[in-house]
């Protein structure tokens, strides 16, 4: 028997990036506050024919169809605001382009700003970090900055240069995320904090960042002298096994580069974006066919 606990916090869908995570939290809440709760009780309340459908959705064995959102909202006892936020999460999961995902996530963040209690998700943390490409670059510039470096100094150090207001926002964002801090004398320093890159919104944030950097790479072909940039490519036929081996070697090389660059070096330095991009430019073809 589950004892009802009235002070158990009710999960708010606007605080989530993933509808399955919200469903799991809401089910835990209902188990603690609703003595009648069971998967069969939920199915009857929602008008569902399958009693284990909720569990299948939570366990990612089934996707929640948009036409079933209202039934789930009824089964969970959501009010109008919660229902709209829950539907937005489901639409975010169903979106088939990053343009649609970014638009829906912007709506989600606007709803969070309007919520009685401001909620920040782990995905939102990463989304903030990668929202502008220069935020990550400015964090790498911090160890190279003079003691009295202002936002204007960071803005002018970027290539291409950005407005001081953008650098100021980036520094504030890094401080808010726990990735940078100022000492008593006002000098910036890097702060260490691990941020998970898992999850739907986190993946969206990283893809947005990669697109921005790929755009800068394209501009660099015309903007930078050849001795300031390096672009090389190979076009080759690969089997799935060869592709897997190649990407594993690239990952190993990337890790070795990071380890070597962590060692102290003398002389002036620039922040470089080092990218490895591998993708198919043809369909998979069996030469035996």
PDB file of N, CA and C in Angstrom, residues 175-252:
ATOM      1  N   UNK A 175      30.223  32.273 -16.235  1.00  0.00           N
ATOM      2  CA  UNK A 175      30.201  32.378 -14.773  1.00  0.00           C
ATOM      3  C   UNK A 175      28.942  31.711 -14.219  1.00  0.00           C
ATOM      4  N   UNK A 176      27.809  31.941 -14.874  1.00  0.00           N
ATOM      5  CA  UNK A 176      26.564  31.340 -14.417  1.00  0.00           C
ATOM      6  C   UNK A 176      26.559  29.828 -14.518  1.00  0.00           C
ATOM      7  N   UNK A 177      27.296  29.295 -15.486  1.00  0.00           N
ATOM      8  CA  UNK A 177      27.368  27.852 -15.668  1.00  0.00           C
ATOM      9  C   UNK A 177      28.451  27.204 -14.812  1.00  0.00           C
ATOM     10  N   UNK A 178      29.209  28.021 -14.077  1.00  0.00           N
ATOM     11  CA  UNK A 178      30.276  27.479 -13.247  1.00  0.00           C
ATOM     12  C   UNK A 178      31.511  27.084 -14.027  1.00  0.00           C
ATOM     13  N   UNK A 179      31.682  27.646 -15.239  1.00  0.00           N
ATOM     14  CA  UNK A 179      32.828  27.317 -16.082  1.00  0.00           C
ATOM     15  C   UNK A 179      33.891  28.404 -16.073  1.00  0.00           C
ATOM     16  N   UNK A 180      33.622  29.521 -15.423  1.00  0.00           N
ATOM     17  CA  UNK A 180      34.591  30.611 -15.279  1.00  0.00           C
ATOM     18  C   UNK A 180      34.226  31.406 -14.037  1.00  0.00           C
ATOM     19  N   UNK A 181      35.222  32.086 -13.477  1.00  0.00           N
ATOM     20  CA  UNK A 181      34.991  32.888 -12.271  1.00  0.00           C
ATOM     21  C   UNK A 181      35.991  34.032 -12.245  1.00  0.00           C
ATOM     22  N   UNK A 182      35.681  35.048 -11.448  1.00  0.00           N
ATOM     23  CA  UNK A 182      36.586  36.172 -11.240  1.00  0.00           C
ATOM     24  C   UNK A 182      37.097  36.148  -9.810  1.00  0.00           C
ATOM     25  N   UNK A 183      38.397  36.433  -9.636  1.00  0.00           N
ATOM     26  CA  UNK A 183      38.936  36.495  -8.286  1.00  0.00           C
ATOM     27  C   UNK A 183      38.666  37.872  -7.685  1.00  0.00           C
ATOM     28  N   UNK A 184      39.180  38.102  -6.484  1.00  0.00           N
ATOM     29  CA  UNK A 184      38.911  39.362  -5.787  1.00  0.00           C
ATOM     30  C   UNK A 184      39.453  40.576  -6.534  1.00  0.00           C
ATOM     31  N   UNK A 185      40.452  40.359  -7.372  1.00  0.00           N
ATOM     32  CA  UNK A 185      41.039  41.463  -8.130  1.00  0.00           C
ATOM     33  C   UNK A 185      40.404  41.627  -9.506  1.00  0.00           C
ATOM     34  N   UNK A 186      39.389  40.822  -9.784  1.00  0.00           N
ATOM     35  CA  UNK A 186      38.679  40.945 -11.049  1.00  0.00           C
ATOM     36  C   UNK A 186      39.266  40.163 -12.197  1.00  0.00           C
ATOM     37  N   UNK A 187      40.282  39.339 -11.923  1.00  0.00           N
ATOM     38  CA  UNK A 187      40.889  38.551 -12.999  1.00  0.00           C
ATOM     39  C   UNK A 187      40.062  37.295 -13.240  1.00  0.00           C
ATOM     40  N   UNK A 188      39.848  37.009 -14.516  1.00  0.00           N
ATOM     41  CA  UNK A 188      39.084  35.825 -14.874  1.00  0.00           C
ATOM     42  C   UNK A 188      39.961  34.580 -14.801  1.00  0.00           C
ATOM     43  N   UNK A 189      39.359  33.476 -14.414  1.00  0.00           N
ATOM     44  CA  UNK A 189      40.048  32.186 -14.412  1.00  0.00           C
ATOM     45  C   UNK A 189      39.048  31.108 -14.815  1.00  0.00           C
ATOM     46  N   UNK A 190      39.562  30.054 -15.409  1.00  0.00           N
ATOM     47  CA  UNK A 190      38.702  28.936 -15.764  1.00  0.00           C
ATOM     48  C   UNK A 190      38.281  28.182 -14.506  1.00  0.00           C
ATOM     49  N   UNK A 191      37.074  27.676 -14.519  1.00  0.00           N
ATOM     50  CA  UNK A 191      36.592  26.820 -13.442  1.00  0.00           C
ATOM     51  C   UNK A 191      36.216  25.482 -14.062  1.00  0.00           C
ATOM     52  N   UNK A 192      36.459  24.426 -13.335  1.00  0.00           N
ATOM     53  CA  UNK A 192      36.206  23.092 -13.868  1.00  0.00           C
ATOM     54  C   UNK A 192      34.829  22.613 -13.447  1.00  0.00           C
ATOM     55  N   UNK A 193      34.084  22.159 -14.429  1.00  0.00           N
ATOM     56  CA  UNK A 193      32.784  21.567 -14.151  1.00  0.00           C
ATOM     57  C   UNK A 193      32.432  20.641 -15.298  1.00  0.00           C
ATOM     58  N   UNK A 194      32.003  19.433 -14.979  1.00  0.00           N
ATOM     59  CA  UNK A 194      31.602  18.499 -16.023  1.00  0.00           C
ATOM     60  C   UNK A 194      30.140  18.751 -16.387  1.00  0.00           C
ATOM     61  N   UNK A 195      29.879  18.849 -17.676  1.00  0.00           N
ATOM     62  CA  UNK A 195      28.518  19.039 -18.161  1.00  0.00           C
ATOM     63  C   UNK A 195      28.194  17.889 -19.094  1.00  0.00           C
ATOM     64  N   UNK A 196      27.127  17.163 -18.813  1.00  0.00           N
ATOM     65  CA  UNK A 196      26.749  16.023 -19.639  1.00  0.00           C
ATOM     66  C   UNK A 196      26.333  16.476 -21.026  1.00  0.00           C
ATOM     67  N   UNK A 197      26.752  15.708 -22.039  1.00  0.00           N
ATOM     68  CA  UNK A 197      26.342  16.015 -23.405  1.00  0.00           C
ATOM     69  C   UNK A 197      25.287  15.034 -23.893  1.00  0.00           C
ATOM     70  N   UNK A 198      24.701  14.268 -22.978  1.00  0.00           N
ATOM     71  CA  UNK A 198      23.642  13.355 -23.367  1.00  0.00           C
ATOM     72  C   UNK A 198      22.306  14.063 -23.429  1.00  0.00           C
ATOM     73  N   UNK A 199      21.317  13.395 -24.045  1.00  0.00           N
ATOM     74  CA  UNK A 199      19.980  13.957 -24.083  1.00  0.00           C
ATOM     75  C   UNK A 199      19.692  14.688 -25.380  1.00  0.00           C
ATOM     76  N   UNK A 200      18.387  14.818 -25.638  1.00  0.00           N
ATOM     77  CA  UNK A 200      17.933  15.378 -26.906  1.00  0.00           C
ATOM     78  C   UNK A 200      18.349  16.823 -27.098  1.00  0.00           C
ATOM     79  N   UNK A 201      18.104  17.679 -26.096  1.00  0.00           N
ATOM     80  CA  UNK A 201      18.429  19.097 -26.230  1.00  0.00           C
ATOM     81  C   UNK A 201      19.934  19.303 -26.237  1.00  0.00           C
ATOM     82  N   UNK A 202      20.664  18.512 -25.438  1.00  0.00           N
ATOM     83  CA  UNK A 202      22.120  18.628 -25.439  1.00  0.00           C
ATOM     84  C   UNK A 202      22.685  18.307 -26.816  1.00  0.00           C
ATOM     85  N   UNK A 203      22.158  17.258 -27.454  1.00  0.00           N
ATOM     86  CA  UNK A 203      22.613  16.915 -28.800  1.00  0.00           C
ATOM     87  C   UNK A 203      22.281  18.023 -29.782  1.00  0.00           C
ATOM     88  N   UNK A 204      21.110  18.638 -29.629  1.00  0.00           N
ATOM     89  CA  UNK A 204      20.727  19.762 -30.484  1.00  0.00           C
ATOM     90  C   UNK A 204      21.703  20.916 -30.307  1.00  0.00           C
ATOM     91  N   UNK A 205      22.084  21.200 -29.068  1.00  0.00           N
ATOM     92  CA  UNK A 205      23.015  22.298 -28.794  1.00  0.00           C
ATOM     93  C   UNK A 205      24.363  22.055 -29.461  1.00  0.00           C
ATOM     94  N   UNK A 206      24.853  20.829 -29.367  1.00  0.00           N
ATOM     95  CA  UNK A 206      26.153  20.515 -29.964  1.00  0.00           C
ATOM     96  C   UNK A 206      26.078  20.599 -31.483  1.00  0.00           C
ATOM     97  N   UNK A 207      24.970  20.154 -32.064  1.00  0.00           N
ATOM     98  CA  UNK A 207      24.825  20.260 -33.522  1.00  0.00           C
ATOM     99  C   UNK A 207      24.784  21.720 -33.957  1.00  0.00           C
ATOM    100  N   UNK A 208      24.096  22.560 -33.200  1.00  0.00           N
ATOM    101  CA  UNK A 208      24.089  23.995 -33.516  1.00  0.00           C
ATOM    102  C   UNK A 208      25.508  24.563 -33.495  1.00  0.00           C
ATOM    103  N   UNK A 209      26.282  24.155 -32.494  1.00  0.00           N
ATOM    104  CA  UNK A 209      27.666  24.624 -32.370  1.00  0.00           C
ATOM    105  C   UNK A 209      28.508  24.156 -33.558  1.00  0.00           C
ATOM    106  N   UNK A 210      28.350  22.885 -33.932  1.00  0.00           N
ATOM    107  CA  UNK A 210      29.114  22.366 -35.067  1.00  0.00           C
ATOM    108  C   UNK A 210      28.755  23.113 -36.352  1.00  0.00           C
ATOM    109  N   UNK A 211      27.481  23.416 -36.549  1.00  0.00           N
ATOM    110  CA  UNK A 211      27.082  24.161 -37.745  1.00  0.00           C
ATOM    111  C   UNK A 211      27.761  25.523 -37.782  1.00  0.00           C
ATOM    112  N   UNK A 212      27.782  26.195 -36.622  1.00  0.00           N
ATOM    113  CA  UNK A 212      28.416  27.518 -36.571  1.00  0.00           C
ATOM    114  C   UNK A 212      29.901  27.413 -36.894  1.00  0.00           C
ATOM    115  N   UNK A 213      30.576  26.410 -36.334  1.00  0.00           N
ATOM    116  CA  UNK A 213      32.002  26.257 -36.585  1.00  0.00           C
ATOM    117  C   UNK A 213      32.285  25.835 -38.025  1.00  0.00           C
ATOM    118  N   UNK A 214      31.427  25.012 -38.603  1.00  0.00           N
ATOM    119  CA  UNK A 214      31.599  24.650 -40.012  1.00  0.00           C
ATOM    120  C   UNK A 214      31.420  25.874 -40.908  1.00  0.00           C
ATOM    121  N   UNK A 215      30.528  26.781 -40.495  1.00  0.00           N
ATOM    122  CA  UNK A 215      30.381  28.034 -41.231  1.00  0.00           C
ATOM    123  C   UNK A 215      31.644  28.878 -41.161  1.00  0.00           C
ATOM    124  N   UNK A 216      32.259  28.935 -39.972  1.00  0.00           N
ATOM    125  CA  UNK A 216      33.523  29.672 -39.837  1.00  0.00           C
ATOM    126  C   UNK A 216      34.629  29.017 -40.666  1.00  0.00           C
ATOM    127  N   UNK A 217      34.610  27.684 -40.730  1.00  0.00           N
ATOM    128  CA  UNK A 217      35.611  26.988 -41.542  1.00  0.00           C
ATOM    129  C   UNK A 217      35.462  27.361 -43.012  1.00  0.00           C
ATOM    130  N   UNK A 218      34.232  27.456 -43.463  1.00  0.00           N
ATOM    131  CA  UNK A 218      33.991  27.853 -44.852  1.00  0.00           C
ATOM    132  C   UNK A 218      34.481  29.277 -45.103  1.00  0.00           C
ATOM    133  N   UNK A 219      34.198  30.183 -44.163  1.00  0.00           N
ATOM    134  CA  UNK A 219      34.651  31.568 -44.311  1.00  0.00           C
ATOM    135  C   UNK A 219      36.178  31.660 -44.274  1.00  0.00           C
ATOM    136  N   UNK A 220      36.811  30.780 -43.492  1.00  0.00           N
ATOM    137  CA  UNK A 220      38.267  30.834 -43.340  1.00  0.00           C
ATOM    138  C   UNK A 220      38.995  30.583 -44.654  1.00  0.00           C
ATOM    139  N   UNK A 221      38.358  29.877 -45.585  1.00  0.00           N
ATOM    140  CA  UNK A 221      38.989  29.624 -46.879  1.00  0.00           C
ATOM    141  C   UNK A 221      39.314  30.928 -47.599  1.00  0.00           C
ATOM    142  N   UNK A 222      38.474  31.936 -47.429  1.00  0.00           N
ATOM    143  CA  UNK A 222      38.701  33.231 -48.075  1.00  0.00           C
ATOM    144  C   UNK A 222      39.306  34.253 -47.124  1.00  0.00           C
ATOM    145  N   UNK A 223      39.022  34.112 -45.827  1.00  0.00           N
ATOM    146  CA  UNK A 223      39.388  35.158 -44.867  1.00  0.00           C
ATOM    147  C   UNK A 223      40.823  35.031 -44.368  1.00  0.00           C
ATOM    148  N   UNK A 224      41.342  33.829 -44.306  1.00  0.00           N
ATOM    149  CA  UNK A 224      42.661  33.604 -43.713  1.00  0.00           C
ATOM    150  C   UNK A 224      43.676  33.178 -44.766  1.00  0.00           C
ATOM    151  N   UNK A 225      44.920  33.604 -44.557  1.00  0.00           N
ATOM    152  CA  UNK A 225      46.006  33.163 -45.425  1.00  0.00           C
ATOM    153  C   UNK A 225      46.236  31.665 -45.240  1.00  0.00           C
ATOM    154  N   UNK A 226      46.795  31.021 -46.244  1.00  0.00           N
ATOM    155  CA  UNK A 226      46.956  29.567 -46.203  1.00  0.00           C
ATOM    156  C   UNK A 226      47.830  29.109 -45.044  1.00  0.00           C
ATOM    157  N   UNK A 227      48.773  29.960 -44.615  1.00  0.00           N
ATOM    158  CA  UNK A 227      49.632  29.552 -43.498  1.00  0.00           C
ATOM    159  C   UNK A 227      48.939  29.703 -42.146  1.00  0.00           C
ATOM    160  N   UNK A 228      47.706  30.239 -42.126  1.00  0.00           N
ATOM    161  CA  UNK A 228      46.934  30.371 -40.881  1.00  0.00           C
ATOM    162  C   UNK A 228      45.821  29.337 -40.776  1.00  0.00           C
ATOM    163  N   UNK A 229      45.640  28.552 -41.784  1.00  0.00           N
ATOM    164  CA  UNK A 229      44.585  27.533 -41.779  1.00  0.00           C
ATOM    165  C   UNK A 229      45.098  26.283 -42.487  1.00  0.00           C
ATOM    166  N   UNK A 230      44.501  25.162 -42.147  1.00  0.00           N
ATOM    167  CA  UNK A 230      44.886  23.902 -42.791  1.00  0.00           C
ATOM    168  C   UNK A 230      43.610  23.160 -43.167  1.00  0.00           C
ATOM    169  N   UNK A 231      43.439  22.902 -44.445  1.00  0.00           N
ATOM    170  CA  UNK A 231      42.278  22.162 -44.932  1.00  0.00           C
ATOM    171  C   UNK A 231      42.778  21.043 -45.826  1.00  0.00           C
ATOM    172  N   UNK A 232      42.433  19.822 -45.495  1.00  0.00           N
ATOM    173  CA  UNK A 232      42.810  18.680 -46.330  1.00  0.00           C
ATOM    174  C   UNK A 232      41.671  17.675 -46.301  1.00  0.00           C
ATOM    175  N   UNK A 233      41.578  16.867 -47.341  1.00  0.00           N
ATOM    176  CA  UNK A 233      40.465  15.923 -47.425  1.00  0.00           C
ATOM    177  C   UNK A 233      40.854  14.722 -48.262  1.00  0.00           C
ATOM    178  N   UNK A 234      40.164  13.621 -48.023  1.00  0.00           N
ATOM    179  CA  UNK A 234      40.330  12.393 -48.795  1.00  0.00           C
ATOM    180  C   UNK A 234      38.943  11.884 -49.153  1.00  0.00           C
ATOM    181  N   UNK A 235      38.745  11.538 -50.410  1.00  0.00           N
ATOM    182  CA  UNK A 235      37.500  10.919 -50.851  1.00  0.00           C
ATOM    183  C   UNK A 235      37.812   9.469 -51.179  1.00  0.00           C
ATOM    184  N   UNK A 236      37.176   8.534 -50.463  1.00  0.00           N
ATOM    185  CA  UNK A 236      37.537   7.124 -50.605  1.00  0.00           C
ATOM    186  C   UNK A 236      36.330   6.235 -50.353  1.00  0.00           C
ATOM    187  N   UNK A 237      36.370   5.038 -50.923  1.00  0.00           N
ATOM    188  CA  UNK A 237      35.333   4.035 -50.689  1.00  0.00           C
ATOM    189  C   UNK A 237      35.673   3.256 -49.422  1.00  0.00           C
ATOM    190  N   UNK A 238      34.711   3.149 -48.507  1.00  0.00           N
ATOM    191  CA  UNK A 238      34.924   2.458 -47.235  1.00  0.00           C
ATOM    192  C   UNK A 238      33.826   1.433 -47.004  1.00  0.00           C
ATOM    193  N   UNK A 239      34.195   0.299 -46.467  1.00  0.00           N
ATOM    194  CA  UNK A 239      33.200  -0.644 -45.972  1.00  0.00           C
ATOM    195  C   UNK A 239      32.752  -0.184 -44.586  1.00  0.00           C
ATOM    196  N   UNK A 240      31.617  -0.684 -44.081  1.00  0.00           N
ATOM    197  CA  UNK A 240      31.213  -0.319 -42.717  1.00  0.00           C
ATOM    198  C   UNK A 240      32.300  -0.605 -41.683  1.00  0.00           C
ATOM    199  N   UNK A 241      33.016  -1.705 -41.849  1.00  0.00           N
ATOM    200  CA  UNK A 241      34.082  -2.038 -40.895  1.00  0.00           C
ATOM    201  C   UNK A 241      35.233  -1.039 -40.991  1.00  0.00           C
ATOM    202  N   UNK A 242      35.576  -0.649 -42.212  1.00  0.00           N
ATOM    203  CA  UNK A 242      36.649   0.339 -42.385  1.00  0.00           C
ATOM    204  C   UNK A 242      36.248   1.698 -41.823  1.00  0.00           C
ATOM    205  N   UNK A 243      34.975   2.057 -42.006  1.00  0.00           N
ATOM    206  CA  UNK A 243      34.493   3.330 -41.447  1.00  0.00           C
ATOM    207  C   UNK A 243      34.602   3.311 -39.928  1.00  0.00           C
ATOM    208  N   UNK A 244      34.185   2.214 -39.308  1.00  0.00           N
ATOM    209  CA  UNK A 244      34.264   2.104 -37.848  1.00  0.00           C
ATOM    210  C   UNK A 244      35.711   2.198 -37.375  1.00  0.00           C
ATOM    211  N   UNK A 245      36.627   1.532 -38.105  1.00  0.00           N
ATOM    212  CA  UNK A 245      38.044   1.590 -37.737  1.00  0.00           C
ATOM    213  C   UNK A 245      38.591   3.009 -37.904  1.00  0.00           C
ATOM    214  N   UNK A 246      38.198   3.680 -38.993  1.00  0.00           N
ATOM    215  CA  UNK A 246      38.678   5.037 -39.251  1.00  0.00           C
ATOM    216  C   UNK A 246      38.227   6.000 -38.161  1.00  0.00           C
ATOM    217  N   UNK A 247      36.942   5.955 -37.797  1.00  0.00           N
ATOM    218  CA  UNK A 247      36.447   6.876 -36.769  1.00  0.00           C
ATOM    219  C   UNK A 247      37.084   6.586 -35.415  1.00  0.00           C
ATOM    220  N   UNK A 248      37.372   5.312 -35.137  1.00  0.00           N
ATOM    221  CA  UNK A 248      38.058   4.975 -33.883  1.00  0.00           C
ATOM    222  C   UNK A 248      39.466   5.568 -33.873  1.00  0.00           C
ATOM    223  N   UNK A 249      40.151   5.518 -35.021  1.00  0.00           N
ATOM    224  CA  UNK A 249      41.494   6.096 -35.105  1.00  0.00           C
ATOM    225  C   UNK A 249      41.444   7.618 -34.974  1.00  0.00           C
ATOM    226  N   UNK A 250      40.423   8.236 -35.563  1.00  0.00           N
ATOM    227  CA  UNK A 250      40.274   9.689 -35.433  1.00  0.00           C
ATOM    228  C   UNK A 250      40.047  10.066 -33.974  1.00  0.00           C
ATOM    229  N   UNK A 251      39.177   9.310 -33.283  1.00  0.00           N
ATOM    230  CA  UNK A 251      38.915   9.592 -31.867  1.00  0.00           C
ATOM    231  C   UNK A 251      40.186   9.449 -31.035  1.00  0.00           C
ATOM    232  N   UNK A 252      40.967   8.408 -31.330  1.00  0.00           N
ATOM    233  CA  UNK A 252      42.215   8.204 -30.590  1.00  0.00           C
ATOM    234  C   UNK A 252      43.193   9.347 -30.861  1.00  0.00           C
TER     235      UNK A 252
END
